[in-house]
Amino acid sequence: MRKVLLGLGLGLVLGSASWGSAVTLTVDCGAGTGFDLCKAGVNRWAKQTGNSAKFFESPNNSGDHLGVIQQQLAAKSSDIDVYLLDIVWPGLLVNQLVDLKTKVPAAEVNRHFKGIVDANTVDGKLVSLPWFTDAGLLYYRTDLLKKYGYSAPPKTWAELMTMAQKVQAGERGANPQFAGYVWQGRNYEGLTCDALEWVSSFGGGTIVDASGKVTINNPKAAAALDMAAGWINTISPKGVTTYGEEEARGIFQSGNALFMRNWPYAWANGQSDDSKVKGKIAVAPLPAGPGGKPAAALGGWNMGVNLYSKNQDAAISLIRYMTGPAEQKIRAIEGSYNPTIQTLYRDPAILKANPFFGSLYSVFTSAVARPSGPTKAKYNQVSQAFANSVTDVLTGKAKGQAAVAKLSTDLARIKGRSW
Ligand code: GLC
């Protein structure tokens, strides 16, 4: 008995010491152009609170990033206290992250868009706090559209094809590398986003619907995939099937493409001083398919606390700071990361840096979710199966119709009796 009490006493002392005095948190700050901005934010928190931080730089590819987190959590590792979490992961990681429901005041949680909070909530548990939201956008060169006699960006995929062909043919004289359209064609989570946009813009649904029914086997979805296959080697380079976000951005930002599909972060980069296209770009909603309407995939990142972290109180303090209004404002201005706090869309400085946050507001609020909600812990398998089928169509191994039929069977198998 005495021993137990002593043990408990020691635990309490250590417990309070670990937050009462300074702690060092290890924070997953992602990768690529967002890493430094994340690090700067964490360091602002550290300075304000007298703590310190170390950083984990994750793989840039969302699927690989997930792999690392799952490995760490499977080993019950306490190494990384705070994780960055893709909006499609809460259902996969719900059991290994701290439930924030009782740890963060409801009023603070409710500042964020409800849909994003809902996506972060699984079985009543608040798995992570919204950090920024994402939606797929069409970037275009304003100077080149004008040069070739176009007064507005394309509203349909057919128009995009026509414009891209004309401008590409014209520009290739001086620049043999010039591409009409660059996007994310590599077989990974980014392809799931792009292809969901094509399918949804044709009216072909969302792979699996909100009730959990597999809906992908339909002619509109098949036609959307065939359309994208038709871009390769015409308006898109053959290598597009190896591109992620950063490869597409590299080409567009160095002046070698007319159109690009990307997320909002590409705006701040494209308008930076070292960008070859600074002042020559704009963004629009992605085009619509025949009889359909434009669709932007819903993306975004959130912050969660490792269930095995030894510094949970400090970690919660950090994620509350990082997802709060001051930090979201800095990130919006410096990196075009879309706030998840609704009121920030009325902030003049944010709108000045990112005029499209205002003009395309409805694109952000009506973005199409990947089916991670209904497919829960099996979402990753669903996404991989979808991206594999899309790859078969893009690389000419299958036609759209055969691919969606096969995918439908694969998904039924993955689903089994229920998701
Ligand atoms: C962006 C999105 C994320 C998505 C990823 C795919 O980071 O925010 O939700 O999964 O792109 O590459």
Short mmCIF file of C-alpha atoms and ligand atoms in Angstrom, two decimals:
data_model
loop_
_atom_site.label_atom_id
_atom_site.label_comp_id
_atom_site.label_asym_id
_atom_site.label_seq_id
_atom_site.Cartn_x
_atom_site.Cartn_y
_atom_site.Cartn_z
CA MET A 1 0.00 0.00 0.00
CA ARG A 2 2.72 2.37 1.02
CA LYS A 3 4.60 1.60 -2.15
CA VAL A 4 1.53 2.29 -4.26
CA LEU A 5 0.98 5.62 -2.60
CA LEU A 6 4.60 6.54 -3.05
CA GLY A 7 4.40 5.54 -6.66
CA LEU A 8 1.29 7.62 -7.18
CA GLY A 9 2.87 10.56 -5.39
CA LEU A 10 5.89 10.39 -7.58
CA GLY A 11 3.70 10.17 -10.66
CA LEU A 12 1.82 13.28 -9.64
CA VAL A 13 4.99 15.19 -8.93
CA LEU A 14 6.49 14.15 -12.24
CA GLY A 15 3.22 14.82 -13.99
CA SER A 16 3.03 18.38 -12.79
CA ALA A 17 6.74 18.93 -13.17
CA SER A 18 6.56 17.94 -16.81
CA TRP A 19 4.14 20.79 -17.55
CA GLY A 20 4.74 23.14 -14.64
CA SER A 21 8.30 23.57 -15.75
CA ALA A 22 9.53 23.80 -19.31
CA VAL A 23 9.14 20.82 -21.63
CA THR A 24 10.51 20.00 -25.03
CA LEU A 25 7.88 18.86 -27.49
CA THR A 26 8.61 16.98 -30.68
CA VAL A 27 6.31 18.18 -33.42
CA ASP A 28 5.53 16.70 -36.82
CA CYS A 29 5.67 19.78 -39.06
CA GLY A 30 5.05 18.10 -42.38
CA ALA A 31 7.31 18.77 -45.33
CA GLY A 32 7.92 20.96 -48.30
CA THR A 33 7.11 24.64 -48.38
CA GLY A 34 4.87 24.39 -45.31
CA PHE A 35 7.54 23.03 -43.01
CA ASP A 36 9.28 26.31 -42.18
CA LEU A 37 6.04 28.17 -41.55
CA CYS A 38 4.89 25.42 -39.20
CA LYS A 39 8.22 25.50 -37.40
CA ALA A 40 8.05 29.28 -37.00
CA GLY A 41 4.58 28.96 -35.48
CA VAL A 42 5.64 26.28 -33.02
CA ASN A 43 8.62 28.39 -32.03
CA ARG A 44 6.30 31.36 -31.38
CA TRP A 45 4.33 29.16 -28.99
CA ALA A 46 7.53 27.93 -27.37
CA LYS A 47 8.72 31.49 -26.79
CA GLN A 48 5.38 32.59 -25.34
CA THR A 49 5.15 29.64 -22.98
CA GLY A 50 8.82 29.16 -22.10
CA ASN A 51 8.97 25.69 -23.62
CA SER A 52 11.03 24.40 -26.48
CA ALA A 53 10.43 22.25 -29.50
CA LYS A 54 12.13 19.77 -31.77
CA PHE A 55 10.84 18.98 -35.22
CA PHE A 56 10.04 15.94 -37.24
CA GLU A 57 10.05 16.46 -41.01
CA SER A 58 7.65 13.97 -42.54
CA PRO A 59 7.60 12.57 -46.07
CA ASN A 60 5.86 15.01 -48.44
CA ASN A 61 3.58 12.33 -49.88
CA SER A 62 0.49 12.07 -47.69
CA GLY A 63 0.36 8.25 -47.92
CA ASP A 64 4.00 7.90 -46.84
CA HIS A 65 3.39 10.39 -44.02
CA LEU A 66 0.51 8.22 -42.82
CA GLY A 67 2.75 5.16 -42.98
CA VAL A 68 5.26 6.77 -40.62
CA ILE A 69 2.57 7.82 -38.15
CA GLN A 70 0.95 4.38 -38.17
CA GLN A 71 4.31 2.76 -37.56
CA GLN A 72 5.04 5.07 -34.62
CA LEU A 73 1.62 4.57 -33.10
CA ALA A 74 1.65 0.81 -33.59
CA ALA A 75 4.87 0.75 -31.57
CA LYS A 76 3.19 2.99 -28.95
CA SER A 77 6.08 5.38 -29.43
CA SER A 78 6.07 8.60 -27.42
CA ASP A 79 8.75 10.18 -29.63
CA ILE A 80 6.50 12.58 -31.52
CA ASP A 81 4.05 14.47 -29.30
CA VAL A 82 2.03 16.28 -31.96
CA TYR A 83 1.05 14.96 -35.36
CA LEU A 84 -0.16 16.74 -38.46
CA LEU A 85 -3.15 14.84 -39.75
CA ASP A 86 -4.73 14.82 -43.17
CA ILE A 87 -8.49 15.44 -43.15
CA VAL A 88 -9.06 11.87 -44.36
CA TRP A 89 -7.27 10.16 -41.46
CA PRO A 90 -9.36 10.62 -38.29
CA GLY A 91 -11.22 7.35 -38.88
CA LEU A 92 -7.90 5.53 -39.24
CA LEU A 93 -6.22 6.94 -36.14
CA VAL A 94 -9.07 7.61 -33.73
CA ASN A 95 -7.91 5.06 -31.17
CA GLN A 96 -4.36 6.32 -30.90
CA LEU A 97 -4.88 10.04 -30.52
CA VAL A 98 -6.01 11.98 -27.45
CA ASP A 99 -9.75 12.71 -27.44
CA LEU A 100 -9.84 16.51 -27.33
CA LYS A 101 -13.54 16.78 -26.64
CA THR A 102 -13.20 17.58 -22.95
CA LYS A 103 -9.78 19.19 -23.28
CA VAL A 104 -10.64 22.10 -25.54
CA PRO A 105 -13.50 24.51 -24.71
CA ALA A 106 -16.48 24.02 -27.03
CA ALA A 107 -16.57 27.72 -27.92
CA GLU A 108 -13.04 27.43 -29.24
CA VAL A 109 -13.85 24.34 -31.30
CA ASN A 110 -16.99 25.95 -32.71
CA ARG A 111 -15.05 28.83 -34.28
CA HIS A 112 -14.04 26.40 -37.02
CA PHE A 113 -16.25 25.44 -39.98
CA LYS A 114 -18.69 22.83 -38.74
CA GLY A 115 -18.05 20.45 -41.61
CA ILE A 116 -14.35 20.33 -40.75
CA VAL A 117 -15.00 19.77 -37.05
CA ASP A 118 -17.40 16.98 -38.03
CA ALA A 119 -14.73 15.41 -40.23
CA ASN A 120 -12.40 15.46 -37.22
CA THR A 121 -14.97 13.80 -34.99
CA VAL A 122 -15.26 10.02 -34.93
CA ASP A 123 -17.68 8.14 -32.67
CA GLY A 124 -18.10 11.33 -30.64
CA LYS A 125 -14.36 11.75 -30.12
CA LEU A 126 -12.64 14.92 -31.27
CA VAL A 127 -9.53 13.45 -32.84
CA SER A 128 -7.77 16.62 -33.97
CA LEU A 129 -8.17 20.39 -34.29
CA PRO A 130 -8.54 22.04 -37.73
CA TRP A 131 -5.39 23.84 -38.87
CA PHE A 132 -6.08 24.72 -42.49
CA THR A 133 -8.50 23.67 -45.17
CA ASP A 134 -7.77 22.92 -48.80
CA ALA A 135 -9.72 22.73 -52.04
CA GLY A 136 -8.56 21.91 -55.57
CA LEU A 137 -8.24 24.99 -57.82
CA LEU A 138 -7.45 25.77 -61.43
CA TYR A 139 -4.42 28.04 -61.77
CA TYR A 140 -3.93 29.81 -65.09
CA ARG A 141 -1.65 32.26 -66.84
CA THR A 142 -3.51 35.51 -67.36
CA ASP A 143 -0.90 36.85 -69.81
CA LEU A 144 -1.10 33.80 -72.07
CA LEU A 145 -4.88 33.57 -72.13
CA LYS A 146 -4.92 37.20 -73.25
CA LYS A 147 -2.19 36.67 -75.82
CA TYR A 148 -4.25 33.91 -77.47
CA GLY A 149 -7.48 35.88 -77.41
CA TYR A 150 -9.26 34.36 -74.41
CA SER A 151 -11.00 36.68 -72.00
CA ALA A 152 -11.80 34.18 -69.23
CA PRO A 153 -10.57 30.83 -67.89
CA PRO A 154 -12.36 27.67 -69.08
CA LYS A 155 -15.71 26.76 -67.55
CA THR A 156 -15.76 23.21 -68.92
CA TRP A 157 -13.10 20.54 -69.42
CA ALA A 158 -13.78 20.70 -73.17
CA GLU A 159 -12.92 24.41 -73.18
CA LEU A 160 -9.79 23.71 -71.13
CA MET A 161 -8.70 21.16 -73.75
CA THR A 162 -9.24 23.61 -76.64
CA MET A 163 -7.41 26.47 -74.93
CA ALA A 164 -4.56 24.26 -73.77
CA GLN A 165 -4.06 22.82 -77.26
CA LYS A 166 -3.97 26.22 -78.89
CA VAL A 167 -1.66 27.89 -76.39
CA GLN A 168 0.62 24.87 -76.13
CA ALA A 169 1.03 24.71 -79.92
CA GLY A 170 1.81 28.43 -80.04
CA GLU A 171 4.24 28.47 -77.12
CA ARG A 172 6.15 25.36 -78.11
CA GLY A 173 7.87 27.25 -80.94
CA ALA A 174 9.94 29.17 -78.42
CA ASN A 175 9.69 26.66 -75.56
CA PRO A 176 9.55 22.98 -76.59
CA GLN A 177 8.82 21.95 -72.98
CA PHE A 178 5.69 24.03 -72.65
CA ALA A 179 2.65 22.10 -71.39
CA GLY A 180 -1.03 22.93 -71.62
CA TYR A 181 -2.08 21.39 -68.33
CA VAL A 182 -0.22 19.95 -65.34
CA TRP A 183 -1.82 18.11 -62.43
CA GLN A 184 -1.24 15.29 -59.93
CA GLY A 185 -1.03 12.04 -61.90
CA ARG A 186 1.21 9.90 -59.68
CA ASN A 187 -0.43 6.88 -58.09
CA TYR A 188 -1.00 8.29 -54.57
CA GLU A 189 -3.52 10.17 -52.42
CA GLY A 190 -3.19 13.28 -54.57
CA LEU A 191 -4.44 11.32 -57.59
CA THR A 192 -7.47 10.27 -55.57
CA CYS A 193 -8.22 13.98 -55.10
CA ASP A 194 -7.76 14.95 -58.75
CA ALA A 195 -9.74 11.98 -60.05
CA LEU A 196 -12.54 12.51 -57.55
CA GLU A 197 -12.83 16.03 -58.97
CA TRP A 198 -13.12 14.71 -62.55
CA VAL A 199 -15.67 12.10 -61.58
CA SER A 200 -17.71 14.44 -59.41
CA SER A 201 -17.64 17.21 -62.05
CA PHE A 202 -19.23 14.76 -64.50
CA GLY A 203 -21.96 13.97 -61.98
CA GLY A 204 -20.41 10.54 -61.36
CA GLY A 205 -20.59 10.61 -57.55
CA THR A 206 -17.95 10.21 -54.87
CA ILE A 207 -16.76 6.55 -55.22
CA VAL A 208 -18.70 5.55 -52.09
CA ASP A 209 -21.72 7.61 -51.08
CA ALA A 210 -22.52 9.00 -47.62
CA SER A 211 -24.54 5.89 -46.74
CA GLY A 212 -21.58 3.63 -47.52
CA LYS A 213 -22.86 2.35 -50.87
CA VAL A 214 -20.22 1.81 -53.58
CA THR A 215 -21.31 4.06 -56.48
CA ILE A 216 -18.25 4.22 -58.73
CA ASN A 217 -19.50 1.80 -61.39
CA ASN A 218 -21.36 4.32 -63.55
CA PRO A 219 -20.92 5.68 -67.11
CA LYS A 220 -20.22 9.26 -66.00
CA ALA A 221 -17.35 8.17 -63.77
CA ALA A 222 -15.97 6.02 -66.60
CA ALA A 223 -16.21 8.93 -69.07
CA ALA A 224 -14.43 11.26 -66.65
CA LEU A 225 -11.47 8.88 -66.36
CA ASP A 226 -11.30 8.39 -70.13
CA MET A 227 -11.22 12.15 -70.55
CA ALA A 228 -8.18 12.49 -68.28
CA ALA A 229 -6.41 9.65 -70.09
CA GLY A 230 -6.93 11.65 -73.29
CA TRP A 231 -4.94 14.58 -71.88
CA ILE A 232 -1.74 12.59 -71.59
CA ASN A 233 0.63 13.29 -74.45
CA THR A 234 -1.80 15.86 -75.82
CA ILE A 235 -2.12 18.76 -73.37
CA SER A 236 -0.23 17.11 -70.48
CA PRO A 237 3.29 15.71 -70.59
CA LYS A 238 3.67 11.92 -70.54
CA GLY A 239 5.50 12.36 -67.23
CA VAL A 240 2.36 13.70 -65.55
CA THR A 241 1.76 10.18 -64.21
CA THR A 242 4.77 10.77 -61.97
CA TYR A 243 3.76 14.23 -60.71
CA GLY A 244 2.65 15.19 -57.25
CA GLU A 245 1.73 18.72 -56.18
CA GLU A 246 5.32 19.93 -56.08
CA GLU A 247 6.28 18.60 -59.52
CA ALA A 248 3.26 20.31 -61.08
CA ARG A 249 4.04 23.53 -59.21
CA GLY A 250 7.67 23.44 -60.31
CA ILE A 251 6.63 23.36 -63.97
CA PHE A 252 3.92 25.99 -63.67
CA GLN A 253 5.98 28.33 -61.51
CA SER A 254 8.93 28.23 -63.87
CA GLY A 255 6.67 29.42 -66.66
CA ASN A 256 6.28 26.12 -68.47
CA ALA A 257 2.53 25.52 -68.30
CA LEU A 258 -0.70 27.33 -69.08
CA PHE A 259 -2.96 25.58 -66.55
CA MET A 260 -2.28 23.79 -63.28
CA ARG A 261 -4.50 21.97 -60.81
CA ASN A 262 -3.25 22.58 -57.30
CA TRP A 263 -4.17 23.56 -53.74
CA PRO A 264 -4.17 27.16 -52.43
CA TYR A 265 -0.59 26.98 -51.07
CA ALA A 266 0.65 27.27 -54.66
CA TRP A 267 -0.67 30.85 -54.76
CA ALA A 268 1.78 32.29 -52.22
CA ASN A 269 4.61 30.41 -53.90
CA GLY A 270 3.56 31.51 -57.38
CA GLN A 271 3.36 35.14 -56.28
CA SER A 272 6.68 35.12 -54.42
CA ASP A 273 9.63 37.21 -55.63
CA ASP A 274 11.53 34.25 -57.03
CA SER A 275 8.58 33.03 -59.09
CA LYS A 276 8.81 33.40 -62.87
CA VAL A 277 5.04 33.82 -63.08
CA LYS A 278 4.60 36.43 -60.35
CA GLY A 279 1.84 38.85 -61.36
CA LYS A 280 0.81 36.67 -64.32
CA ILE A 281 -1.42 34.14 -62.61
CA ALA A 282 -4.94 33.80 -61.33
CA VAL A 283 -7.14 31.05 -59.93
CA ALA A 284 -10.60 29.83 -60.88
CA PRO A 285 -12.88 26.95 -59.95
CA LEU A 286 -11.93 23.73 -61.72
CA PRO A 287 -13.97 23.16 -64.91
CA ALA A 288 -17.25 21.26 -65.09
CA GLY A 289 -17.89 18.04 -67.00
CA PRO A 290 -20.68 17.66 -69.57
CA GLY A 291 -23.93 18.48 -67.79
CA GLY A 292 -22.13 18.53 -64.46
CA LYS A 293 -20.80 21.28 -62.23
CA PRO A 294 -17.30 22.16 -61.00
CA ALA A 295 -15.97 20.08 -58.13
CA ALA A 296 -13.07 20.77 -55.79
CA ALA A 297 -11.81 17.99 -53.57
CA LEU A 298 -11.83 18.87 -49.89
CA GLY A 299 -8.38 18.62 -48.37
CA GLY A 300 -6.76 20.07 -45.33
CA TRP A 301 -4.63 19.39 -42.28
CA ASN A 302 -5.34 19.13 -38.61
CA MET A 303 -3.34 18.70 -35.43
CA GLY A 304 -3.67 15.85 -33.00
CA VAL A 305 -1.88 14.63 -29.87
CA ASN A 306 -0.23 11.24 -29.65
CA LEU A 307 -2.04 9.11 -27.08
CA TYR A 308 1.35 7.85 -25.89
CA SER A 309 2.87 11.34 -25.55
CA LYS A 310 4.42 12.05 -22.16
CA ASN A 311 3.68 15.75 -22.57
CA GLN A 312 -0.02 15.79 -23.36
CA ASP A 313 -0.94 19.01 -21.57
CA ALA A 314 1.81 20.96 -23.30
CA ALA A 315 0.94 19.31 -26.61
CA ILE A 316 -2.70 20.37 -26.25
CA SER A 317 -1.59 23.90 -25.40
CA LEU A 318 0.51 23.91 -28.57
CA ILE A 319 -2.22 22.69 -30.91
CA ARG A 320 -4.72 25.16 -29.47
CA TYR A 321 -2.25 27.93 -30.23
CA MET A 322 -1.38 26.63 -33.71
CA THR A 323 -5.01 26.27 -34.76
CA GLY A 324 -6.07 29.59 -33.21
CA PRO A 325 -6.84 32.83 -35.07
CA ALA A 326 -3.47 34.59 -34.69
CA GLU A 327 -1.50 31.71 -36.16
CA GLN A 328 -4.08 30.95 -38.87
CA LYS A 329 -3.85 34.59 -39.93
CA ILE A 330 -0.07 34.54 -40.25
CA ARG A 331 -0.23 31.30 -42.21
CA ALA A 332 -2.92 32.65 -44.54
CA ILE A 333 -0.93 35.79 -45.32
CA GLU A 334 2.48 34.19 -45.62
CA GLY A 335 1.59 30.84 -47.13
CA SER A 336 -1.99 31.05 -48.55
CA TYR A 337 -3.16 28.40 -46.14
CA ASN A 338 -6.92 28.67 -45.92
CA PRO A 339 -8.17 29.37 -42.40
CA THR A 340 -10.70 27.00 -40.87
CA ILE A 341 -11.98 29.83 -38.66
CA GLN A 342 -14.87 31.39 -40.50
CA THR A 343 -14.42 34.99 -39.31
CA LEU A 344 -10.92 35.17 -40.80
CA TYR A 345 -12.50 35.22 -44.27
CA ARG A 346 -13.52 38.82 -43.49
CA ASP A 347 -10.00 39.89 -42.47
CA PRO A 348 -8.78 42.61 -44.89
CA ALA A 349 -5.10 41.66 -44.68
CA ILE A 350 -5.88 38.02 -45.43
CA LEU A 351 -8.11 38.94 -48.37
CA LYS A 352 -5.51 41.35 -49.73
CA ALA A 353 -2.88 38.62 -49.81
CA ASN A 354 -5.34 36.06 -51.21
CA PRO A 355 -8.14 37.77 -53.16
CA PHE A 356 -9.55 34.39 -54.18
CA PHE A 357 -10.31 33.48 -50.55
CA GLY A 358 -13.18 35.95 -50.99
CA SER A 359 -14.10 35.48 -54.65
CA LEU A 360 -13.96 31.68 -54.47
CA TYR A 361 -15.35 31.39 -50.93
CA SER A 362 -18.10 29.01 -52.05
CA VAL A 363 -15.50 26.69 -53.61
CA PHE A 364 -14.02 26.24 -50.15
CA THR A 365 -17.31 25.80 -48.36
CA SER A 366 -18.78 23.36 -50.89
CA ALA A 367 -15.72 21.22 -51.58
CA VAL A 368 -16.38 17.53 -52.17
CA ALA A 369 -15.21 15.19 -49.40
CA ARG A 370 -13.40 11.97 -50.16
CA PRO A 371 -15.35 9.04 -48.72
CA SER A 372 -13.28 8.79 -45.52
CA GLY A 373 -16.34 9.36 -43.31
CA PRO A 374 -18.40 6.37 -44.52
CA THR A 375 -15.42 4.03 -45.08
CA LYS A 376 -13.80 4.81 -41.70
CA ALA A 377 -10.71 2.70 -40.93
CA LYS A 378 -10.81 1.24 -44.44
CA TYR A 379 -10.52 4.59 -46.20
CA ASN A 380 -6.87 4.14 -47.06
CA GLN A 381 -7.57 0.85 -48.82
CA VAL A 382 -10.46 2.45 -50.70
CA SER A 383 -8.30 5.35 -51.80
CA GLN A 384 -5.47 3.08 -52.89
CA ALA A 385 -7.83 0.87 -54.89
CA PHE A 386 -9.32 3.95 -56.56
CA ALA A 387 -5.91 5.44 -57.40
CA ASN A 388 -4.78 2.06 -58.81
CA SER A 389 -7.81 1.92 -61.11
CA VAL A 390 -7.31 5.51 -62.23
CA THR A 391 -3.66 4.71 -62.95
CA ASP A 392 -4.74 1.75 -65.11
CA VAL A 393 -6.84 4.13 -67.20
CA LEU A 394 -4.20 6.88 -67.38
CA THR A 395 -1.51 4.45 -68.49
CA GLY A 396 -3.74 2.80 -71.09
CA LYS A 397 -4.03 -0.55 -69.29
CA ALA A 398 -7.82 -0.29 -69.07
CA LYS A 399 -10.70 1.77 -70.43
CA GLY A 400 -12.78 3.75 -67.95
CA GLN A 401 -15.75 1.40 -68.06
CA ALA A 402 -13.74 -1.75 -67.34
CA ALA A 403 -11.76 0.05 -64.64
CA VAL A 404 -14.79 1.26 -62.68
CA ALA A 405 -16.48 -2.15 -62.97
CA LYS A 406 -13.41 -3.89 -61.57
CA LEU A 407 -12.98 -1.23 -58.89
CA SER A 408 -16.55 -1.71 -57.78
CA THR A 409 -15.87 -5.42 -57.22
CA ASP A 410 -12.61 -4.64 -55.39
CA LEU A 411 -14.38 -2.15 -53.13
CA ALA A 412 -17.16 -4.62 -52.34
CA ARG A 413 -14.47 -7.06 -51.24
CA ILE A 414 -12.73 -4.44 -49.09
CA LYS A 415 -16.07 -3.49 -47.55
CA GLY A 416 -17.04 -7.05 -46.71
CA ARG A 417 -20.13 -7.02 -44.49
CA SER A 418 -19.66 -3.41 -43.52
CA TRP A 419 -17.10 -0.65 -43.52
C1 GLC B 1 -3.18 18.17 -49.70
C2 GLC B 1 -4.51 18.06 -49.00
C3 GLC B 1 -4.70 16.72 -48.41
C4 GLC B 1 -4.52 15.66 -49.47
C5 GLC B 1 -3.17 15.80 -50.13
C6 GLC B 1 -3.03 14.83 -51.29
O1 GLC B 1 -2.15 18.14 -48.79
O2 GLC B 1 -4.63 19.05 -48.02
O3 GLC B 1 -5.97 16.60 -47.81
O4 GLC B 1 -4.70 14.36 -48.97
O5 GLC B 1 -3.00 17.11 -50.61
O6 GLC B 1 -1.79 14.92 -51.88
#
